[in-house]
Coordinates of C-alpha atoms in Angstrom, one line a residue:
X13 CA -8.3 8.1 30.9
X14 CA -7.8 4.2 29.7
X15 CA -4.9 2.4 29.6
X16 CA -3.7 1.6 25.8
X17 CA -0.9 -0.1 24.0
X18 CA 1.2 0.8 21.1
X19 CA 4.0 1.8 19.3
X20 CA 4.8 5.7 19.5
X21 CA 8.2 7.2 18.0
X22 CA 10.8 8.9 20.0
X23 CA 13.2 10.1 18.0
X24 CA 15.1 9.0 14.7
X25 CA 15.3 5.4 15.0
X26 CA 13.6 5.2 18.4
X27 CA 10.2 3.1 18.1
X28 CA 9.1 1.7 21.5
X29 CA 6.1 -1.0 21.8
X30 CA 4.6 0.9 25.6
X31 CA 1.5 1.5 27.6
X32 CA 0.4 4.9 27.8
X33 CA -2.3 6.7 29.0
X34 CA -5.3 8.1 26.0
X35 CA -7.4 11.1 27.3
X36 CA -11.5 11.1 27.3
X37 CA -12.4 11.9 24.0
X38 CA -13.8 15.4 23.5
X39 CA -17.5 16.0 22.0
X40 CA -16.2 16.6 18.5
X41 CA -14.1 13.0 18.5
X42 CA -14.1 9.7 17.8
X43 CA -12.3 6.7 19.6
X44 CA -11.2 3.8 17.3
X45 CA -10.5 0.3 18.4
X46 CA -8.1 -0.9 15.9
X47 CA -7.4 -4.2 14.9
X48 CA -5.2 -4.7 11.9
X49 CA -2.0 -2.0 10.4
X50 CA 0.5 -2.9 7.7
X51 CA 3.6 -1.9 7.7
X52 CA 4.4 0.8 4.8
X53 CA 7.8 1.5 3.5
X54 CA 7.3 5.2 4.3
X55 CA 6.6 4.4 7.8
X56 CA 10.7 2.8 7.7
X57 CA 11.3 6.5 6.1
X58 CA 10.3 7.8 8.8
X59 CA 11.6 6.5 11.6
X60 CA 14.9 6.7 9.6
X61 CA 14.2 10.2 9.9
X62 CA 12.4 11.2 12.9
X63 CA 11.9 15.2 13.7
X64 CA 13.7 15.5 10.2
X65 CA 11.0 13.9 8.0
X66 CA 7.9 16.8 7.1
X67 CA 5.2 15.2 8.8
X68 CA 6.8 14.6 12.1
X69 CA 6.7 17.5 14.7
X70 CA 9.8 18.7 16.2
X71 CA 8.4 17.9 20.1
X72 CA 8.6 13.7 19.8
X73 CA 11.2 13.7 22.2
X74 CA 8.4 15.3 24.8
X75 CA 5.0 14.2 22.9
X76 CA 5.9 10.9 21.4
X77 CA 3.8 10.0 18.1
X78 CA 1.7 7.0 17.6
X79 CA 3.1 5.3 13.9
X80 CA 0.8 3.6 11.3
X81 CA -1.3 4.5 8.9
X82 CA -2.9 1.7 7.1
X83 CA -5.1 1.1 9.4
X84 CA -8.9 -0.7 10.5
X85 CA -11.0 -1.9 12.9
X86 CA -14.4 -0.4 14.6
X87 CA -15.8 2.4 16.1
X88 CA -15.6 2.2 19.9
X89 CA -17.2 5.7 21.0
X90 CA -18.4 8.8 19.7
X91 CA -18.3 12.5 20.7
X92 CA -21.7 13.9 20.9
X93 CA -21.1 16.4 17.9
X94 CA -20.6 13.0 15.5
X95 CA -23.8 10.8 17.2
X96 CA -26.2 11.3 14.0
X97 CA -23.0 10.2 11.7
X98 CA -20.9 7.2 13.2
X99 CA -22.0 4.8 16.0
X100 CA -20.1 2.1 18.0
X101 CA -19.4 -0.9 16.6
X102 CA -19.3 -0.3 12.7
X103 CA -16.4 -0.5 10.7
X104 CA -14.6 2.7 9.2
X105 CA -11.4 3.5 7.0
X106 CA -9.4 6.5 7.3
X107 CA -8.0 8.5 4.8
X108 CA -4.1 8.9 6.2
X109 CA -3.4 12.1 3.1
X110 CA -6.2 14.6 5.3
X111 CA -6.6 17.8 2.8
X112 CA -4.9 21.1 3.4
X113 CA -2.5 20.0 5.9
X114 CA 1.2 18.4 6.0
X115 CA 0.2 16.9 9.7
X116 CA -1.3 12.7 8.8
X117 CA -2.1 10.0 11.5
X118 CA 0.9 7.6 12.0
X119 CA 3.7 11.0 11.7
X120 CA 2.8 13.8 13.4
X121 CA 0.0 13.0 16.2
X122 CA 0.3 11.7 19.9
X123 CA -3.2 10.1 19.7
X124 CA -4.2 9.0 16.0
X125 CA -2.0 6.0 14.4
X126 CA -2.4 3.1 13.6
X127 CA 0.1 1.1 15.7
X128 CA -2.0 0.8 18.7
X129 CA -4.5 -0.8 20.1
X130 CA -6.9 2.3 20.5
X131 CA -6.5 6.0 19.1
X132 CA -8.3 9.1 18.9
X133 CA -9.4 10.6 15.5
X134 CA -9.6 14.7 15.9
X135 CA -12.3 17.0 15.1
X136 CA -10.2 18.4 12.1
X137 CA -9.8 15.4 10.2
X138 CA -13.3 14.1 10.5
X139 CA -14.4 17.6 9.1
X140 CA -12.0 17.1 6.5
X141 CA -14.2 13.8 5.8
X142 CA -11.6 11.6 6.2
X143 CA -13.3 8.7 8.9
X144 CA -15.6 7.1 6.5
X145 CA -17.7 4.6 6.9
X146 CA -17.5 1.1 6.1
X147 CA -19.1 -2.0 5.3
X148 CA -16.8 -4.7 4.8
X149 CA -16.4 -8.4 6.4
X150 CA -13.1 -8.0 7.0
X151 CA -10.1 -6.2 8.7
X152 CA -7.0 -6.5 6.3
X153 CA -8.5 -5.6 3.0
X154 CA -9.0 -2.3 5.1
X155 CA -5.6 -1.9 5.8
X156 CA -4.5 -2.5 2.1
X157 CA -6.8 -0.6 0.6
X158 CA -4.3 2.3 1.8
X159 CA -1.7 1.4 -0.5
X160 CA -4.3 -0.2 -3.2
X161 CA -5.8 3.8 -3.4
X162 CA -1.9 4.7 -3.8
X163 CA -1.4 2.5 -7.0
X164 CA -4.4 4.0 -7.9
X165 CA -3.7 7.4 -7.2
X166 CA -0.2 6.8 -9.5
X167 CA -2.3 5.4 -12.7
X168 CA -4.6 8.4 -12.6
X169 CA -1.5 10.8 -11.9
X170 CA -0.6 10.2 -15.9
X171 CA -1.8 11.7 -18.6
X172 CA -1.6 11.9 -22.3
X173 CA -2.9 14.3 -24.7
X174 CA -5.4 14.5 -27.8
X175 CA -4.1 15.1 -31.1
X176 CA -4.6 18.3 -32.4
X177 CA -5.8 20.0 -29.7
X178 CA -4.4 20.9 -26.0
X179 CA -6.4 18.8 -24.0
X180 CA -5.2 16.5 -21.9
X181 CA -6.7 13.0 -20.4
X182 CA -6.1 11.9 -16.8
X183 CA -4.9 8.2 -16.6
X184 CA -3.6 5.2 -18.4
X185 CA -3.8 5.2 -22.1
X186 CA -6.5 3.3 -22.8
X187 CA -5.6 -0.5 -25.2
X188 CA -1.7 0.7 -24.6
X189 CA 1.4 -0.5 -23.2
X190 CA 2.2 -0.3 -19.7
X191 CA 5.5 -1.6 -18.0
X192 CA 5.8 -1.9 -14.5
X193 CA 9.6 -1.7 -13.4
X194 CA 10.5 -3.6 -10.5
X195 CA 7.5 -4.8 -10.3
X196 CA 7.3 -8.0 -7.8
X197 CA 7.1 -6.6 -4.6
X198 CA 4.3 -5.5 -3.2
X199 CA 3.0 -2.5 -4.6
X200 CA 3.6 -3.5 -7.7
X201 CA 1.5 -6.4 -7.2
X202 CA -0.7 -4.3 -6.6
X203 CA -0.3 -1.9 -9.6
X204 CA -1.0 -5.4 -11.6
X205 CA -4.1 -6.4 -10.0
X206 CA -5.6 -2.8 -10.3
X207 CA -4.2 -3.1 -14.4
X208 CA -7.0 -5.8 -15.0
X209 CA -9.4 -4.6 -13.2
X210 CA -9.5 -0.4 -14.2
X211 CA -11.6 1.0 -17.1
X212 CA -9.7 1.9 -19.3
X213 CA -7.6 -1.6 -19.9
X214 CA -4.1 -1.6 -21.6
X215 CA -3.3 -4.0 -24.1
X216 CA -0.7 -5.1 -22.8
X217 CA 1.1 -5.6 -19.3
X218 CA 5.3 -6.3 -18.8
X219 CA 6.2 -6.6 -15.2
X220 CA 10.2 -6.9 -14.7
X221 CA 12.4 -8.1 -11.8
X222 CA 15.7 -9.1 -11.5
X223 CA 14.6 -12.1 -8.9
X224 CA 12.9 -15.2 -10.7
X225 CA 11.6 -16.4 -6.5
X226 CA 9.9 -13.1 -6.6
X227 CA 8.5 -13.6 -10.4
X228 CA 7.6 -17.2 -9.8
X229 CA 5.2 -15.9 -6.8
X230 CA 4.3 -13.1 -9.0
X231 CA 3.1 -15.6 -11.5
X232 CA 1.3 -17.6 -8.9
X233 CA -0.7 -15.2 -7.3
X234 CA -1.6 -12.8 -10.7
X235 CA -0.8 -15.4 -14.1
X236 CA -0.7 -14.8 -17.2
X237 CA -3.8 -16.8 -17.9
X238 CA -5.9 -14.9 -15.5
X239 CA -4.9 -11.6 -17.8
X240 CA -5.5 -13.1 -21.3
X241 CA -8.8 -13.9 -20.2
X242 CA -9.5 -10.4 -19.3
X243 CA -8.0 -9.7 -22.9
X244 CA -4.6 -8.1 -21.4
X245 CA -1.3 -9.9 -22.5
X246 CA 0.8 -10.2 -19.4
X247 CA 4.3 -10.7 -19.7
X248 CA 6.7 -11.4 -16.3
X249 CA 10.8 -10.7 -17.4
X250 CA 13.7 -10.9 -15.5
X251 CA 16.1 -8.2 -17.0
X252 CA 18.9 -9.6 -15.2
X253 CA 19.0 -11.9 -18.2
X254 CA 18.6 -9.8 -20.9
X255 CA 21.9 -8.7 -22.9
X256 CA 20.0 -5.4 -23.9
X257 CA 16.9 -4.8 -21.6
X258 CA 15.7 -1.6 -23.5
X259 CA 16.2 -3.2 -26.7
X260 CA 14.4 -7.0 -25.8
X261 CA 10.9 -4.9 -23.6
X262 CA 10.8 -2.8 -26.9
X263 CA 10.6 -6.0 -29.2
X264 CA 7.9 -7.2 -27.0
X265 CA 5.7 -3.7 -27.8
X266 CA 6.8 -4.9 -31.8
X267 CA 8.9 -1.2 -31.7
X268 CA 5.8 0.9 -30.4
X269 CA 7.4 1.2 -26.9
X270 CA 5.4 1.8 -23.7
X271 CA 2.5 4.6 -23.3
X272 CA 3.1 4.2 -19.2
X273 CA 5.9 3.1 -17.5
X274 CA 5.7 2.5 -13.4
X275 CA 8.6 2.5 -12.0
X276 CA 8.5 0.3 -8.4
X277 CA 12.1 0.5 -7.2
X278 CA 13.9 4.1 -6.7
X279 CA 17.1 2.7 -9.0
X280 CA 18.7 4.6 -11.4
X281 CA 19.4 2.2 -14.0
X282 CA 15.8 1.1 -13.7
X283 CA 14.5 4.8 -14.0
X284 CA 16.8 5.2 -17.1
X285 CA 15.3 2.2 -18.6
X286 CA 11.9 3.7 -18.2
X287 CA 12.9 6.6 -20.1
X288 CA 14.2 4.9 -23.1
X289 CA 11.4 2.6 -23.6
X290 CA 8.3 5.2 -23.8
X291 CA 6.2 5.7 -26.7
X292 CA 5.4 8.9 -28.6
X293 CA 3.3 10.6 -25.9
X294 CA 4.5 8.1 -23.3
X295 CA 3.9 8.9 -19.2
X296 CA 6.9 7.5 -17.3
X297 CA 5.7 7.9 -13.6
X298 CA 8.6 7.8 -10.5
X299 CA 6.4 5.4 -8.3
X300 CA 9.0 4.5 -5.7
X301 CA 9.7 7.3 -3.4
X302 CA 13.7 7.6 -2.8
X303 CA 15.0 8.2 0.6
X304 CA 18.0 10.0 -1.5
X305 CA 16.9 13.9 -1.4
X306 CA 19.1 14.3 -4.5
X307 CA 18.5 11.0 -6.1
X308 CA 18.8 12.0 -9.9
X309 CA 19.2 10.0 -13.4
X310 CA 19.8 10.9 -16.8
X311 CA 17.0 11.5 -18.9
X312 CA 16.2 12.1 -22.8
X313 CA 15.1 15.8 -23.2
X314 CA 15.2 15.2 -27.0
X315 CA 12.4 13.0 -26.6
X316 CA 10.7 15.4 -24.4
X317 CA 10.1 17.6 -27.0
X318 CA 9.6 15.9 -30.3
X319 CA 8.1 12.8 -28.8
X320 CA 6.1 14.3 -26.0
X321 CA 7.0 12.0 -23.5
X322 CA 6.3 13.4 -20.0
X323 CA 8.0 12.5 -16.5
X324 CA 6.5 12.9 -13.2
X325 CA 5.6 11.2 -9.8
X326 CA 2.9 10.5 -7.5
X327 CA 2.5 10.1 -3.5
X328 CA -0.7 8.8 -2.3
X329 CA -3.6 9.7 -3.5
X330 CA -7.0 11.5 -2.9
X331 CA -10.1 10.5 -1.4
X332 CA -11.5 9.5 -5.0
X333 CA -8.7 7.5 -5.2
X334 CA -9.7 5.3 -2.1
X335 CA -13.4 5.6 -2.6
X336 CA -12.4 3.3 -6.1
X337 CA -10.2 0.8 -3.8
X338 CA -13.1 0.3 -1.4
X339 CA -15.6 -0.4 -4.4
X340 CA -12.8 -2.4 -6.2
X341 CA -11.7 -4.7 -3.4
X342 CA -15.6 -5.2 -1.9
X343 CA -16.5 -6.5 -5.6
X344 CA -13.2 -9.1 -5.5
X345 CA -12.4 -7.2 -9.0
X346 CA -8.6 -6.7 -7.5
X347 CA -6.8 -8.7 -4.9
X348 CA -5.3 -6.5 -2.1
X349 CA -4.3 -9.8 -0.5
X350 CA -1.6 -10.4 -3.2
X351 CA 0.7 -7.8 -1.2
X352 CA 0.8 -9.7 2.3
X353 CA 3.3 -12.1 2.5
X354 CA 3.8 -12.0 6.8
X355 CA 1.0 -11.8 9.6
X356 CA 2.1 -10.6 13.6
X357 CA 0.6 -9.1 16.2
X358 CA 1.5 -5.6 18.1
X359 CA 4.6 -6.7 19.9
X360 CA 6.4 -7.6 16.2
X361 CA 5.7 -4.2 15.5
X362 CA 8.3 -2.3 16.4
X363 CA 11.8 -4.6 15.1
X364 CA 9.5 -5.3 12.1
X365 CA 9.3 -1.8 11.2
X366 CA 13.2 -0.9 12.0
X367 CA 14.4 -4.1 9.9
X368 CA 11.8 -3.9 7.2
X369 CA 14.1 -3.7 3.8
X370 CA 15.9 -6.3 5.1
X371 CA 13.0 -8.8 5.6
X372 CA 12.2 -10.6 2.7
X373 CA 8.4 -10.7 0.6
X374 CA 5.5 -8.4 0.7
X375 CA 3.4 -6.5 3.0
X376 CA 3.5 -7.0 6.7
X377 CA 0.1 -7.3 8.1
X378 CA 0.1 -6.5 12.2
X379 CA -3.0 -7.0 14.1
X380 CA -2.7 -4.8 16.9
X381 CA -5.1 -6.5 19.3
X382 CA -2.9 -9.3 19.5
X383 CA 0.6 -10.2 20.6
X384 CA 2.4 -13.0 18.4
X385 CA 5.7 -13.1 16.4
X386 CA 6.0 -11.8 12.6
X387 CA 5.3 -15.0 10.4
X388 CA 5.8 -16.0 6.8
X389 CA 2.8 -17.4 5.6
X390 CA 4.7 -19.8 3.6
X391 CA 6.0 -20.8 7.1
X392 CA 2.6 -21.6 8.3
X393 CA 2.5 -25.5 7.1
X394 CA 5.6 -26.3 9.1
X395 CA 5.0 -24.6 12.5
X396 CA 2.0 -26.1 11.9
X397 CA 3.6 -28.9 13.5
X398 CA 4.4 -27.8 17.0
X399 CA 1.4 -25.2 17.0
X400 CA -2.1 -26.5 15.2
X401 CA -3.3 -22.9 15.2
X402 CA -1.4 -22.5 11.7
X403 CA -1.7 -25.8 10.6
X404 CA -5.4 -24.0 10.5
X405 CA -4.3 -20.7 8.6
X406 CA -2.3 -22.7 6.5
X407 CA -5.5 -24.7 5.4
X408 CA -7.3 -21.7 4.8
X409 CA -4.2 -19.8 3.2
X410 CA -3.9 -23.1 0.7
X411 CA -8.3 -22.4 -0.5
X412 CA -7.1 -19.3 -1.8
X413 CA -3.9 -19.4 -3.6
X414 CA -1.5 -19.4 -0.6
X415 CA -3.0 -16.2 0.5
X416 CA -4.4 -14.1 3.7
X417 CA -8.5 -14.1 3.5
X418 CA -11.2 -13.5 5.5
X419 CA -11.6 -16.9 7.0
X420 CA -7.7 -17.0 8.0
X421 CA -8.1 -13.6 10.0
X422 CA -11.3 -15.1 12.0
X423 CA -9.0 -18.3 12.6
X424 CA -7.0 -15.6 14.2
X425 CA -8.9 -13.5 15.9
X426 CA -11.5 -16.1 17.4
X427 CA -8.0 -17.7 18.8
X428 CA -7.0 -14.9 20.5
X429 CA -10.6 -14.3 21.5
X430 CA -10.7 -10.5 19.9

């Protein structure tokens, strides 16, 4: 047995940072030691929820469950039945959607998350390939590749078809319009930086928000130059200004409208909005997951039919999905680091988690080695002050556009000697 820390759920609503006991690991398992977990809207879902949401067993009030699921760090043992395929010390990713099963680390087991400081990956889900290796330099582009293979997973989730026949093709329409609804947080950051870097390029790229503090960051971490020189015309609007949003995002498509439309926020206005403004064979794809079970808007079924425009949504993604991510993010051609806006360490965990819609900006990045208070990195210059430790992130945060990097998590680390 060893002594571990982390953040297991209770009930609905009832996440405790505690030390519990871990078990020897079997012959057919494989300890982790992680290091770094973001925080993921559907981990707030879920805790919201408890025993009531799918993935989380009815026992937590007995067998509490470790939370997290965008996850890294190394391998710290191996079961004798995995020796010839994983050995202490390297780096690994997990895929968190495992194949066949409802059951996923960070909902419904009392050993495998991702808020903790060690956990225990089962037999089942390495079968299922989902520990793969890894062969990174770093620890947070790990734990957003989760939600990059997401946002990818909802661009290869549309489809459009081929005149004249019945065939259908799987993803974005290639040189077409794509509009990103609510766009500025931090998956659909996300969805941006994936835009310019996938095959099949669109021609054009409108992002809306109805908060120019979140478009002005928006523009400084993904600009409009940086997407005209990869030959997409990026346009940032804020449709709070508009007098007639579906008419003024069709004017910018000249009238041709939008072959995929994202939507990023679960509002029905905005969700109505994305159905008036597709094109003929348009793919408007319900991105945001709702927490309301019978969240519902009114759509065109006219256009369904003559103008072939489809509806659906998309949930994660498949191990393809993340396989792309991983090759993606280790080639720099998309910047996972545009969706972290805070940094913390294991004991922020837990109030970050239960507060997170009302805490402003992007991703929250926790590394779980470490205990140290949820931070803004645009707060970093001015602590920076009374603590020189983030007068040092800051530095390294201001070499790369005001955001996280590799050098900034060594800062970190090496000053908590992890």
């Amino acid at each position: 047995m060893m002594k571990v820390e982390g953040v297991r759920m209770h009930g609905s609503k009832d996440i405790r940072l505690e030390e519990f006991e871990l078990p020897e690991i079997k012959e057919d398992e494989v300890l982790l030691k992680v290091m770094s977990d973001s925080i993921c809207m559907s981990t707030w879902k879920e805790v919201k929820l408890g025993s009531g949401h799918i993935r989380v067993p009815d026992t937590i009030g007995e067998k509490p469950v470790i939370v997290g699921h965008e996850f890294s760090g190394t391998i710290e043992k191996v079961g004798s039945k995995w020796k010839n395929e994983y050995k202490a010390g390297e780096r690994f990713v997990v895929l968190p959607g495992i194949p066949g099963q409802m059951g996923a680390p960070g909902y419904s087991y009392e050993y495998f998350g991702g808020a903790v400081t060690y956990c225990i990956v089962p037999n089942e889900v390495i079968e299922k390939g989902c520990l793969l290796h890894y062969d990174g330099d770093s620890f947070f582009e790990v734990s957003v590749s989760e939600p990059m293979y997401c946002i990818i997973g909802g661009y290869n989730a549309n489809y459009h078809t081929k005149p004249e026949t019945h065939e259908h093709f799987i993803g974005a329409r290639e040189g077409g319009n794509i509009a990103i609804l609510g766009g500025c947080g931090p998956m659909g950051l996300g969805a941006i930086s994936y835009a310019l870097a996938m095959k099949n390029k669109p021609k054009m790229i409108v992002v809306t928000e109805i908060n120019d503090d979140r478009l002005n960051r928006a523009r400084e971490v993904i600009s409009e130059e940086e997407a005209r020189l990869k030959g997409i015309e990026l346009h940032y609007v804020n449709t709070a200004k508009m007098d007639d949003e579906v008419k003024e995002l069709m004017e910018l498509t000249g009238g041709e409208g939008y072959h995929d439309v994202f939507v990023y926020a679960p509002v029905r206005q905005i969700a109505e909005t994305g159905n008036k403004i597709m094109a003929f064979d348009g793919c408007m794809n319900l991105f945001a997951g709702p927490s309301d079970s019978g969240f519902s808007a009114e759509i065109n079924l006219y256009d369904s039919h003559y103008r072939n425009t489809k509806i659906l949504g998309s949930s994660g993604g498949i191990k393809g999905d993340l396989l792309e991510a991983l090759d993606l993010i280790s080639k720099k051609e998309v910047k996972p680091a545009v969706m972290i806006t805070h940094i913390g360490g294991l004991d922020a965990y837990a109030d970050t988690t239960l507060h997170l819609p009302e805490i402003p900006g992007g991703k929250k990045l926790i590394y779980t080695q470490i205990h140290m208070p949820l931070t803004a990195i645009e707060d970093f210059r001015k602590i920076g002050e009374e603590n020189p430790l983030f007068t040092k992130l800051a530095d390294a945060c201001d070499k790369h556009q005001g955001l996280w990097n590799k050098e900034a998590e060594d800062i970190l680390l090496e000053h908590f000697e992890v």
